[in-house]
CSV table of C-alpha atoms in Angstrom, one decimal:
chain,number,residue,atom,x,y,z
F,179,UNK,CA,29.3,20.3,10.0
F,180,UNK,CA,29.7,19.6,6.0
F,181,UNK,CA,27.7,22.2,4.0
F,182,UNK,CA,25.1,21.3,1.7
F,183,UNK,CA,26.3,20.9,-1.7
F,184,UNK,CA,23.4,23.4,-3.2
F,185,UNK,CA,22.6,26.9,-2.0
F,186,UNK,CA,21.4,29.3,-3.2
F,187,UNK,CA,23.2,30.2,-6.7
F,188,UNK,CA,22.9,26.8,-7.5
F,189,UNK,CA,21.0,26.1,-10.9
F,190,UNK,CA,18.1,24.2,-11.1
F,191,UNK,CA,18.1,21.8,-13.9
F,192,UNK,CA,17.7,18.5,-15.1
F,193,UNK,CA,21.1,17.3,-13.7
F,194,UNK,CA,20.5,18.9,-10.4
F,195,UNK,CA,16.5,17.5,-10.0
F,196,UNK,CA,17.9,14.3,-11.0
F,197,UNK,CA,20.4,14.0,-8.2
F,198,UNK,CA,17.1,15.2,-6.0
F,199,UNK,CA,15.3,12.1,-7.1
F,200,UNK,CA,17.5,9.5,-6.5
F,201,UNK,CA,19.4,10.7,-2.9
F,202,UNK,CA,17.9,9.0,-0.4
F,203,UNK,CA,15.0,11.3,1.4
F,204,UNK,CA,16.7,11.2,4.9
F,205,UNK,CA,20.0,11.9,3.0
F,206,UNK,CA,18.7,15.2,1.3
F,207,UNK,CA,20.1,17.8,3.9
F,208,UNK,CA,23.4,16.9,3.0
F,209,UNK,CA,22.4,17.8,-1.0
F,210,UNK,CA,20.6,20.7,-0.6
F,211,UNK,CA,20.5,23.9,2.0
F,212,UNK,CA,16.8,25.0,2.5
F,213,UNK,CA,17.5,28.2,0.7
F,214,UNK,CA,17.7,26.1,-2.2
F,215,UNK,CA,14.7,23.9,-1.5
F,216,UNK,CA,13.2,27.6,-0.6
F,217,UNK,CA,13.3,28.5,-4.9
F,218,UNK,CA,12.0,25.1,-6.2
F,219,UNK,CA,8.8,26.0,-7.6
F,220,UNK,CA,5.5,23.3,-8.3
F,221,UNK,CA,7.0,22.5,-11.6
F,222,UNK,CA,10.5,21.9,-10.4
F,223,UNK,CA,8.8,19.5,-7.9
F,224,UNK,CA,6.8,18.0,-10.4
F,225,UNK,CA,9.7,17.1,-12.6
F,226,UNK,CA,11.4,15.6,-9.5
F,227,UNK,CA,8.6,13.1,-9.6
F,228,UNK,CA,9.1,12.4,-13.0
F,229,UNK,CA,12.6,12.2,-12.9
F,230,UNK,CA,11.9,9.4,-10.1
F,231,UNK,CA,9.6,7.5,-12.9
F,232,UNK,CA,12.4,7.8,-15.7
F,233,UNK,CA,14.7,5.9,-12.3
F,234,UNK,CA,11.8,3.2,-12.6
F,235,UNK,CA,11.3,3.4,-15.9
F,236,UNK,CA,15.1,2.7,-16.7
F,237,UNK,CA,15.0,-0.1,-13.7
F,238,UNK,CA,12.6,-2.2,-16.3
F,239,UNK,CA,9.7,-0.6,-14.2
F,240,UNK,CA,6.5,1.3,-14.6
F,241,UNK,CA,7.5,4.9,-14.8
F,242,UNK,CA,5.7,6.6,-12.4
F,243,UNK,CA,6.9,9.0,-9.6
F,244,UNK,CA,6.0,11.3,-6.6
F,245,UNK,CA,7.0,12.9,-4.3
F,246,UNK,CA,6.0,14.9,-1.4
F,247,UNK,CA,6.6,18.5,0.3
F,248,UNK,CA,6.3,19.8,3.6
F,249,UNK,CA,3.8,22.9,2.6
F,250,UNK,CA,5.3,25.0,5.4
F,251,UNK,CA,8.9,24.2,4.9
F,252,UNK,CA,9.3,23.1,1.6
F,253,UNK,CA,11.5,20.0,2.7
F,254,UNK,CA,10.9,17.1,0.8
F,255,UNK,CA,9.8,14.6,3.1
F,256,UNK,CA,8.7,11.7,1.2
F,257,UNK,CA,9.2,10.5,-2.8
F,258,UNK,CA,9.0,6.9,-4.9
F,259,UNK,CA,8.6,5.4,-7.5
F,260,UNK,CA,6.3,2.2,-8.8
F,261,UNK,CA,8.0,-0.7,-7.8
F,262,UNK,CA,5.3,-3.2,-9.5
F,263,UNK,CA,8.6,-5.5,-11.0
F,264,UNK,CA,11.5,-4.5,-8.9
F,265,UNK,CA,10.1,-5.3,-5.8
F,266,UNK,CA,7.6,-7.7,-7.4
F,267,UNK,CA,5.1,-5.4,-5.3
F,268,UNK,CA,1.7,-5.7,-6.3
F,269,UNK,CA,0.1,-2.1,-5.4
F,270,UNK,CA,3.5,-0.2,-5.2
F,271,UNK,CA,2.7,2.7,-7.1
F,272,UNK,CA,3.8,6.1,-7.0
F,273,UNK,CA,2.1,7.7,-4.5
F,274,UNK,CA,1.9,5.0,-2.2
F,275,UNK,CA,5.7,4.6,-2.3
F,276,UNK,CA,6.0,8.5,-2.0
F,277,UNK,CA,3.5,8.3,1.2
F,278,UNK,CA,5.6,5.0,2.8
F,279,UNK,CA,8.9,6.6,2.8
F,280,UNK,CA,6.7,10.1,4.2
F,281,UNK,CA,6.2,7.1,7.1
F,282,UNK,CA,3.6,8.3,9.9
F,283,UNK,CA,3.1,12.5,9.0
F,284,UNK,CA,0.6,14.5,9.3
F,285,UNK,CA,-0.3,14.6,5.5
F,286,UNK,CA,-2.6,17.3,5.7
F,287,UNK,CA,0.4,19.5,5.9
F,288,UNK,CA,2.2,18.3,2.9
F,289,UNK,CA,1.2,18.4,-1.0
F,290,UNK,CA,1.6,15.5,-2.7
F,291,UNK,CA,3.1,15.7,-6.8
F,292,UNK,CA,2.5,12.7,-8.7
F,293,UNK,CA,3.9,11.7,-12.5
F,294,UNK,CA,0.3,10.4,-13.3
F,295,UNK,CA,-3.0,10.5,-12.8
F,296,UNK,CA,-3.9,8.9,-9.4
F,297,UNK,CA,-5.9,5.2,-9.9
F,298,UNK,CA,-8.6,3.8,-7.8
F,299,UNK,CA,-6.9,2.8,-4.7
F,300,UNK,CA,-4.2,5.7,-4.2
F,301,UNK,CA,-6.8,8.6,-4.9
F,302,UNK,CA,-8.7,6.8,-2.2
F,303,UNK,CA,-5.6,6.6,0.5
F,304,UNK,CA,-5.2,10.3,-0.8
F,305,UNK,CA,-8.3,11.4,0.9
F,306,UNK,CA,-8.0,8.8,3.6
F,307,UNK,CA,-4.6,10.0,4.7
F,308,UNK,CA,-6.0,13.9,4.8
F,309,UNK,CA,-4.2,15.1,2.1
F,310,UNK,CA,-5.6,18.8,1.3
F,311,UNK,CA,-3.6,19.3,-2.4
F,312,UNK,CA,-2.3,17.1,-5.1
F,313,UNK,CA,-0.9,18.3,-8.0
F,314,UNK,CA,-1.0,15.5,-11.4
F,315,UNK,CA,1.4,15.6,-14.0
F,316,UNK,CA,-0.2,13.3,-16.5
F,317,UNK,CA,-4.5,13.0,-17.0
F,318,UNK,CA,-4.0,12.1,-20.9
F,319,UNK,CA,-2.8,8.4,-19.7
F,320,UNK,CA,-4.7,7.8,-16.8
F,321,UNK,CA,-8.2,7.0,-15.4
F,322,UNK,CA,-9.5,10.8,-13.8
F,323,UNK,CA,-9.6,10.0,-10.5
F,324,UNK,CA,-9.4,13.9,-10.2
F,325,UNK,CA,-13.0,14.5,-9.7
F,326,UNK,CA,-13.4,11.6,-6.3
F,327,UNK,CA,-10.3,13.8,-5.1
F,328,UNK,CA,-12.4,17.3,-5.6
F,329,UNK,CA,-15.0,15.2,-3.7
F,330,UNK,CA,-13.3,14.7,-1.2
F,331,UNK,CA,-12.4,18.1,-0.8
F,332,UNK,CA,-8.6,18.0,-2.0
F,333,UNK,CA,-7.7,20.9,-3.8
F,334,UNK,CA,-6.0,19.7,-7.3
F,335,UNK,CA,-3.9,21.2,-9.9
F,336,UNK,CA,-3.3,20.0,-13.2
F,337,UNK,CA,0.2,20.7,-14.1
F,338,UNK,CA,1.6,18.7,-17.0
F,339,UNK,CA,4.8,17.6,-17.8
F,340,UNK,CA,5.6,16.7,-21.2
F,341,UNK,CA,8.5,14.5,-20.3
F,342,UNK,CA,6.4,12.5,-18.1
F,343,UNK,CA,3.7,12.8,-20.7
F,344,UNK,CA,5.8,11.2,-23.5
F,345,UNK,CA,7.9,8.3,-20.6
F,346,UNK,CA,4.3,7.3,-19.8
F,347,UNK,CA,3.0,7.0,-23.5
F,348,UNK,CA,6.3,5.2,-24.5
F,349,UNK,CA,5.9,3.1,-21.7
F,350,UNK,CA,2.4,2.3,-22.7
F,351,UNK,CA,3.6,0.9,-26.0
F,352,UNK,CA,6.6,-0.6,-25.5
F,353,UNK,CA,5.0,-3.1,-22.5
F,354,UNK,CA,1.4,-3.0,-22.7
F,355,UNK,CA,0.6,-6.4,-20.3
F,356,UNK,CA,3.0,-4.6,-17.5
F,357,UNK,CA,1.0,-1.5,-17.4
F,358,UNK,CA,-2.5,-3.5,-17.7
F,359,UNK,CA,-1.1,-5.4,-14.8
F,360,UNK,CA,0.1,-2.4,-12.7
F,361,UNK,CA,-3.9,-1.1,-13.0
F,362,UNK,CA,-5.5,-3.7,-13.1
F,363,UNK,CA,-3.8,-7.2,-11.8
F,364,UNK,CA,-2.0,-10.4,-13.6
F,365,UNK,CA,-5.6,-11.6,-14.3
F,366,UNK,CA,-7.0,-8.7,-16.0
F,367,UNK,CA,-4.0,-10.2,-18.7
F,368,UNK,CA,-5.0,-13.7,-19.7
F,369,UNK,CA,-9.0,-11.8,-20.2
F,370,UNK,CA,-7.2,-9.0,-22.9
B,175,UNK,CA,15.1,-33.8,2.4
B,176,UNK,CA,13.8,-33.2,5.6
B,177,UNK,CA,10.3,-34.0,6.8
B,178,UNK,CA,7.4,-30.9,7.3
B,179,UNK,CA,6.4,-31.2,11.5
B,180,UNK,CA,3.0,-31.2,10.6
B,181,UNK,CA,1.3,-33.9,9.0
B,182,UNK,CA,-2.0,-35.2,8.4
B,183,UNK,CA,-2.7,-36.6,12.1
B,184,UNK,CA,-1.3,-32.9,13.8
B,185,UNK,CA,-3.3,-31.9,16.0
B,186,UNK,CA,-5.9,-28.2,14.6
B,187,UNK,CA,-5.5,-25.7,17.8
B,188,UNK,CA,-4.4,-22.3,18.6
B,189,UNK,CA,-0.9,-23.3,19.5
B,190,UNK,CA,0.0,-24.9,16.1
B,191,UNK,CA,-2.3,-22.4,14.0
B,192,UNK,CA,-0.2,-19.6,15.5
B,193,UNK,CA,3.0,-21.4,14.5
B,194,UNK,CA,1.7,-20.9,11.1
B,195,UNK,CA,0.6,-17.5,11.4
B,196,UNK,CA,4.2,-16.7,12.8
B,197,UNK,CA,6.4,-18.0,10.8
B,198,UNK,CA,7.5,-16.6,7.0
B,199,UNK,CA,5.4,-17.6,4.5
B,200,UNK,CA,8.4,-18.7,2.2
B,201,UNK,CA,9.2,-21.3,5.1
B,202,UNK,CA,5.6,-22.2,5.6
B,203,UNK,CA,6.9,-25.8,3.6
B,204,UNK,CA,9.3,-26.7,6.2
B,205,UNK,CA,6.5,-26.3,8.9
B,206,UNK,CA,3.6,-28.3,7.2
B,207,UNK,CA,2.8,-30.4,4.8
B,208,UNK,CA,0.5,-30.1,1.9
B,209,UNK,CA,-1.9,-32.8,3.9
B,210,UNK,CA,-2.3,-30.6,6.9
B,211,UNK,CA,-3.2,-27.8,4.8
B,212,UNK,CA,-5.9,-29.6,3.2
B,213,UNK,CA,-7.3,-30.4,6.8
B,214,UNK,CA,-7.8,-26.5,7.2
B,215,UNK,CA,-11.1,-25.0,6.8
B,216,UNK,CA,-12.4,-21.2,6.8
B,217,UNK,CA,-12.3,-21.3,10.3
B,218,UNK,CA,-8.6,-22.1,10.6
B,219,UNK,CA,-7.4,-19.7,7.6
B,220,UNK,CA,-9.5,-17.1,10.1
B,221,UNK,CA,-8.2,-18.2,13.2
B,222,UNK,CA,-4.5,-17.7,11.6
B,223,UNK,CA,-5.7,-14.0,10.3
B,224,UNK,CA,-6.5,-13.4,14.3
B,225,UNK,CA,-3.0,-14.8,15.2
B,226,UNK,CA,-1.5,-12.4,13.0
B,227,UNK,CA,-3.4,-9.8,14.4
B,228,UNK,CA,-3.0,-10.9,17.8
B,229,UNK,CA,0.7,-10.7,17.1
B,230,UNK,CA,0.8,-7.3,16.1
B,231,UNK,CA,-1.0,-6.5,19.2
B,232,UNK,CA,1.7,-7.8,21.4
B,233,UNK,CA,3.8,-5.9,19.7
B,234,UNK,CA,2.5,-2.4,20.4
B,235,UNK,CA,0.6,-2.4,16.8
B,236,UNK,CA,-3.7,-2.1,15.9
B,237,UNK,CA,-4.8,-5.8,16.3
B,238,UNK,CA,-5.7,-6.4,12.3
B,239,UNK,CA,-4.5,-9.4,10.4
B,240,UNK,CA,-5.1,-11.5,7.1
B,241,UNK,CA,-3.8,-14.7,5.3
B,242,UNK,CA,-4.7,-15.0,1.5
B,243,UNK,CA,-4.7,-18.7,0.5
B,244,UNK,CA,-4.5,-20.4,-3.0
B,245,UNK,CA,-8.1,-21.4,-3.9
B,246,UNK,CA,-6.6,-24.9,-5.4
B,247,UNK,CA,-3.8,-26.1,-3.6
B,248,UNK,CA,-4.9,-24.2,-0.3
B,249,UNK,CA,-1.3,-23.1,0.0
B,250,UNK,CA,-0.7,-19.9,2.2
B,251,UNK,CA,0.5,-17.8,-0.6
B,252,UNK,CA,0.7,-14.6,1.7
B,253,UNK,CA,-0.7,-13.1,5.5
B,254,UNK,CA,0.6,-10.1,7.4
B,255,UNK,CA,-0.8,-7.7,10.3
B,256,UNK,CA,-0.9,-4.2,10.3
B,257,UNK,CA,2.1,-2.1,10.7
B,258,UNK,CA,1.8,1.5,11.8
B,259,UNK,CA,3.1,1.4,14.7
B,260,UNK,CA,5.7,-1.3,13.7
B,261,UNK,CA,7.2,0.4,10.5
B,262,UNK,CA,6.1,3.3,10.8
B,263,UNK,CA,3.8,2.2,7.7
B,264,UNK,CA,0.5,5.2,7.2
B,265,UNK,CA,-1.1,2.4,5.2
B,266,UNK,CA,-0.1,-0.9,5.9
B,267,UNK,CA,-3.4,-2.7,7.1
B,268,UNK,CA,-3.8,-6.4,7.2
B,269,UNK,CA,-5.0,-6.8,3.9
B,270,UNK,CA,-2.3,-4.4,2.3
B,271,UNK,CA,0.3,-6.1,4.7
B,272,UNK,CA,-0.9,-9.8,2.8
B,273,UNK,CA,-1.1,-8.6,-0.4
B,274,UNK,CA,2.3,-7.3,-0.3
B,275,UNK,CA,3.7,-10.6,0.8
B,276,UNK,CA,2.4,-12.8,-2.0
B,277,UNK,CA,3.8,-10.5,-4.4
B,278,UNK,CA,3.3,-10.4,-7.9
B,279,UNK,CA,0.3,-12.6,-8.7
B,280,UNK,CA,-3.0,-13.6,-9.7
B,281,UNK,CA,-5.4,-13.0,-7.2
B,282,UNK,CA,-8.3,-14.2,-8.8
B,283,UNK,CA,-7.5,-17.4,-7.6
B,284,UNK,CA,-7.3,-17.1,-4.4
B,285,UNK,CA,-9.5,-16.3,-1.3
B,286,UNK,CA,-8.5,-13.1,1.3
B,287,UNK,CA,-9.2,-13.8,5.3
B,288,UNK,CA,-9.1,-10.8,6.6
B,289,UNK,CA,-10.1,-10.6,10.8
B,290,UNK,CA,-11.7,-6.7,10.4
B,291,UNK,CA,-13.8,-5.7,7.9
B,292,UNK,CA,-11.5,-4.0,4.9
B,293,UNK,CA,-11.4,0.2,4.7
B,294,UNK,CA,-12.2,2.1,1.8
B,295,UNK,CA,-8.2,1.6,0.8
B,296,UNK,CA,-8.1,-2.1,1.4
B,297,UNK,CA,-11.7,-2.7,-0.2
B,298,UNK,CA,-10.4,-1.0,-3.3
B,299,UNK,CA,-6.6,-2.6,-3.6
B,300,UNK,CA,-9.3,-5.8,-3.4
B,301,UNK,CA,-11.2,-5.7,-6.7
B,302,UNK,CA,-8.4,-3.9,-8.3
B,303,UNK,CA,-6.2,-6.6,-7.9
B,304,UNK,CA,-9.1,-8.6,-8.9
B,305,UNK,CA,-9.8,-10.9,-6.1
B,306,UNK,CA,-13.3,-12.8,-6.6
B,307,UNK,CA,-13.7,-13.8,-2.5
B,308,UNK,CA,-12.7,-12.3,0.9
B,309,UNK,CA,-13.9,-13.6,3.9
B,310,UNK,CA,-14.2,-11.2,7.2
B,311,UNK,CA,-14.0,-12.2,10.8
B,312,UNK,CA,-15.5,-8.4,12.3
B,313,UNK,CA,-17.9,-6.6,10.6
B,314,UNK,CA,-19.2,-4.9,13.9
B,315,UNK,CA,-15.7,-3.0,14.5
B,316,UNK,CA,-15.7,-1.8,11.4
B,317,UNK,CA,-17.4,0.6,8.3
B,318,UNK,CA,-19.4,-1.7,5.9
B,319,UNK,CA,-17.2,-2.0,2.7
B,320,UNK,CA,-18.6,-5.3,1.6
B,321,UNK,CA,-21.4,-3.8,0.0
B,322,UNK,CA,-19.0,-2.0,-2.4
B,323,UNK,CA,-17.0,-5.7,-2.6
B,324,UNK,CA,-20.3,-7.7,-3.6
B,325,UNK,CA,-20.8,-4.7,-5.6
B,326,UNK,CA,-17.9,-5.0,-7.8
B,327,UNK,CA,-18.4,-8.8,-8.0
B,328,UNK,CA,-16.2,-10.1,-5.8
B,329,UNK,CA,-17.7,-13.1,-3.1
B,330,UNK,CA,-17.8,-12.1,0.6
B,331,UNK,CA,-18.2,-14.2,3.3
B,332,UNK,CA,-18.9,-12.8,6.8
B,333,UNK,CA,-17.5,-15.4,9.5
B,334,UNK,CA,-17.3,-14.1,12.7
B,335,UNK,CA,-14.0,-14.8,14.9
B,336,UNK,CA,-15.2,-14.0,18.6
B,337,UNK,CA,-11.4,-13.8,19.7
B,338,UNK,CA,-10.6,-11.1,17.2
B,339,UNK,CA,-13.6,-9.5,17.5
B,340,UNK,CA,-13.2,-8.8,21.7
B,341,UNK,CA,-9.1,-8.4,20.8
B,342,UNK,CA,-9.9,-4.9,18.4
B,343,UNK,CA,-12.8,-3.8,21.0
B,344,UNK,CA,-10.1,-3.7,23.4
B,345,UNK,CA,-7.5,-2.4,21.3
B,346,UNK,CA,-9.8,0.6,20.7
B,347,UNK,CA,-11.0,1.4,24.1
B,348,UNK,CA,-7.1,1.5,25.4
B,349,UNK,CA,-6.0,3.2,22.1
B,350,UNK,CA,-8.4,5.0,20.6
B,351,UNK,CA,-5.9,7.5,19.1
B,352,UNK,CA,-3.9,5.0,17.4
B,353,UNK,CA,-7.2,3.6,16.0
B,354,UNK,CA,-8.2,6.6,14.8
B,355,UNK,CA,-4.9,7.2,13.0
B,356,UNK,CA,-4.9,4.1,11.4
B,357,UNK,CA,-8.6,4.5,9.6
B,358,UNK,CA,-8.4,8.4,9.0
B,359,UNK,CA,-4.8,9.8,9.6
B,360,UNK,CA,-3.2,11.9,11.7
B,361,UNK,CA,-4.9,15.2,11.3
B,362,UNK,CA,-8.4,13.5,12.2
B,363,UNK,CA,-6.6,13.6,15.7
B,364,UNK,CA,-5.9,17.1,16.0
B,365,UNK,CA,-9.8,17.6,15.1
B,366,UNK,CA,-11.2,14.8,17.2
């Protein structure tokens, strides 16, 4: 058997998260032992997701990640990215794409990190898949969807991430009709 | 070029409607012409949505399908079947599984056919992508989300489909685990 390429006096940084967010999830036992996975903290995590929506972002997509953690474990078991132009997908959004590549999990085991702030239809499958914690990296760009997940009896943290913060904003400005059409749909465009 | 099968005198029945619903929606042009579409009515577009569903059945999958047809033209611009069991997919429902095959655009001009009434998921990817009607084939099977659809504007039209009605009673009396997976994810299992 190969080794995993992290273990445990393996740095966490940018450069290493990075290589977290774009290795294939089924792939990531051959990047990194679970003693390494065992020191990732909720901020770690969260920049995973947001190293996921600078992938998108530099794809020509919406840059917005997440990803998802066994709660037990710690093994990443599902992550994504908005695919709203390079799939032409027209609800792909972070969490959804996180919760596809999860595939058919108990999610009430797992916490769920997303870039931004959840929007109508994936804070719903949130609560409809039995998610028990979310953690948000972004409510200064987004909807607050945070208070139907309290509802619902989710527990959420607010954790912000500045880089994500700042992608999002640039985002934001630089291609306002592809973010009004990632909330909203192509028509909500020709009524702006 | 070669000639579309159906044309204007082909024959409206099960056995060419679930041609339609079976075969790709990019190929649909090769299978029939633009005057066979026209000849379809509500009926039809629902009879196709209970193909689809019908197909998922026989392969293992929940019985749920939808078609979501150009309100103009009366193109087939996307249809699909739910696909938990088939991809391993936590949310792909029929009217997630249609909406992902048209792709990228404007649903406000187009009607969704869905054969179950849409969950809380589904009902909200609706107005969010800003369809203004969906018409559904079950509304006894299911939980009542076209109140919130009339409630956000959007046209619903109840039309009862008698095969796809019977078809999801069954499916949930052989599988009721798999039924209650689909609408409220795993965990509900464990506490059911």
């Amino acid at each position: 058997m190969i080794a995993p390429l992290f273990k445990h006096d393996t740095q966490i940084n940018d450069a290493s998260l990075n290589v977290i967010a774009h290795m294939p999830t089924a792939s990531l036992s051959t990047l990194m032992a679970n003693e390494f996975a065992l020191k990732l903290s909720d901020t770690d995590y969260m920049r995973i997701a947001v190293l996921l929506a600078k992938k998108s972002y530099d794809e020509g997509g919406c840059p917005i990640g997440a990803v998802i953690v066994n709660n037990h474990t710690k093994e990443i078991v599902g992550k994504g990215h908005n695919t709203l132009v390079q799939e032409s997908h027209p609800y792909n959004h972070g969490e959804t794409s996180a919760i596809r590549d999860a595939g058919r999990i108990d999610f009430s085991q797992t916490t769920l990190y997303t870039s931004l702030s959840p929007c109508d239809v994936c804070a719903t499958l949130l609560y409809m898949r039995g998610f028990n914690r979310v953690v948000v990296g972004d409510v200064s760009n987004a909807c607050g969807n945070e208070r139907l997940l309290k509802e619902k009896g989710i527990v959420v943290d607010i954790l912000e991430d500045q880089m994500g913060i700042s992608q999002y904003a640039q985002f934001r400005k630089e291609k306002p009709n592809q973010d009004l059409e990632d909330w909203q749909g192509l028509a909500a465009i020709s009524k702006s």
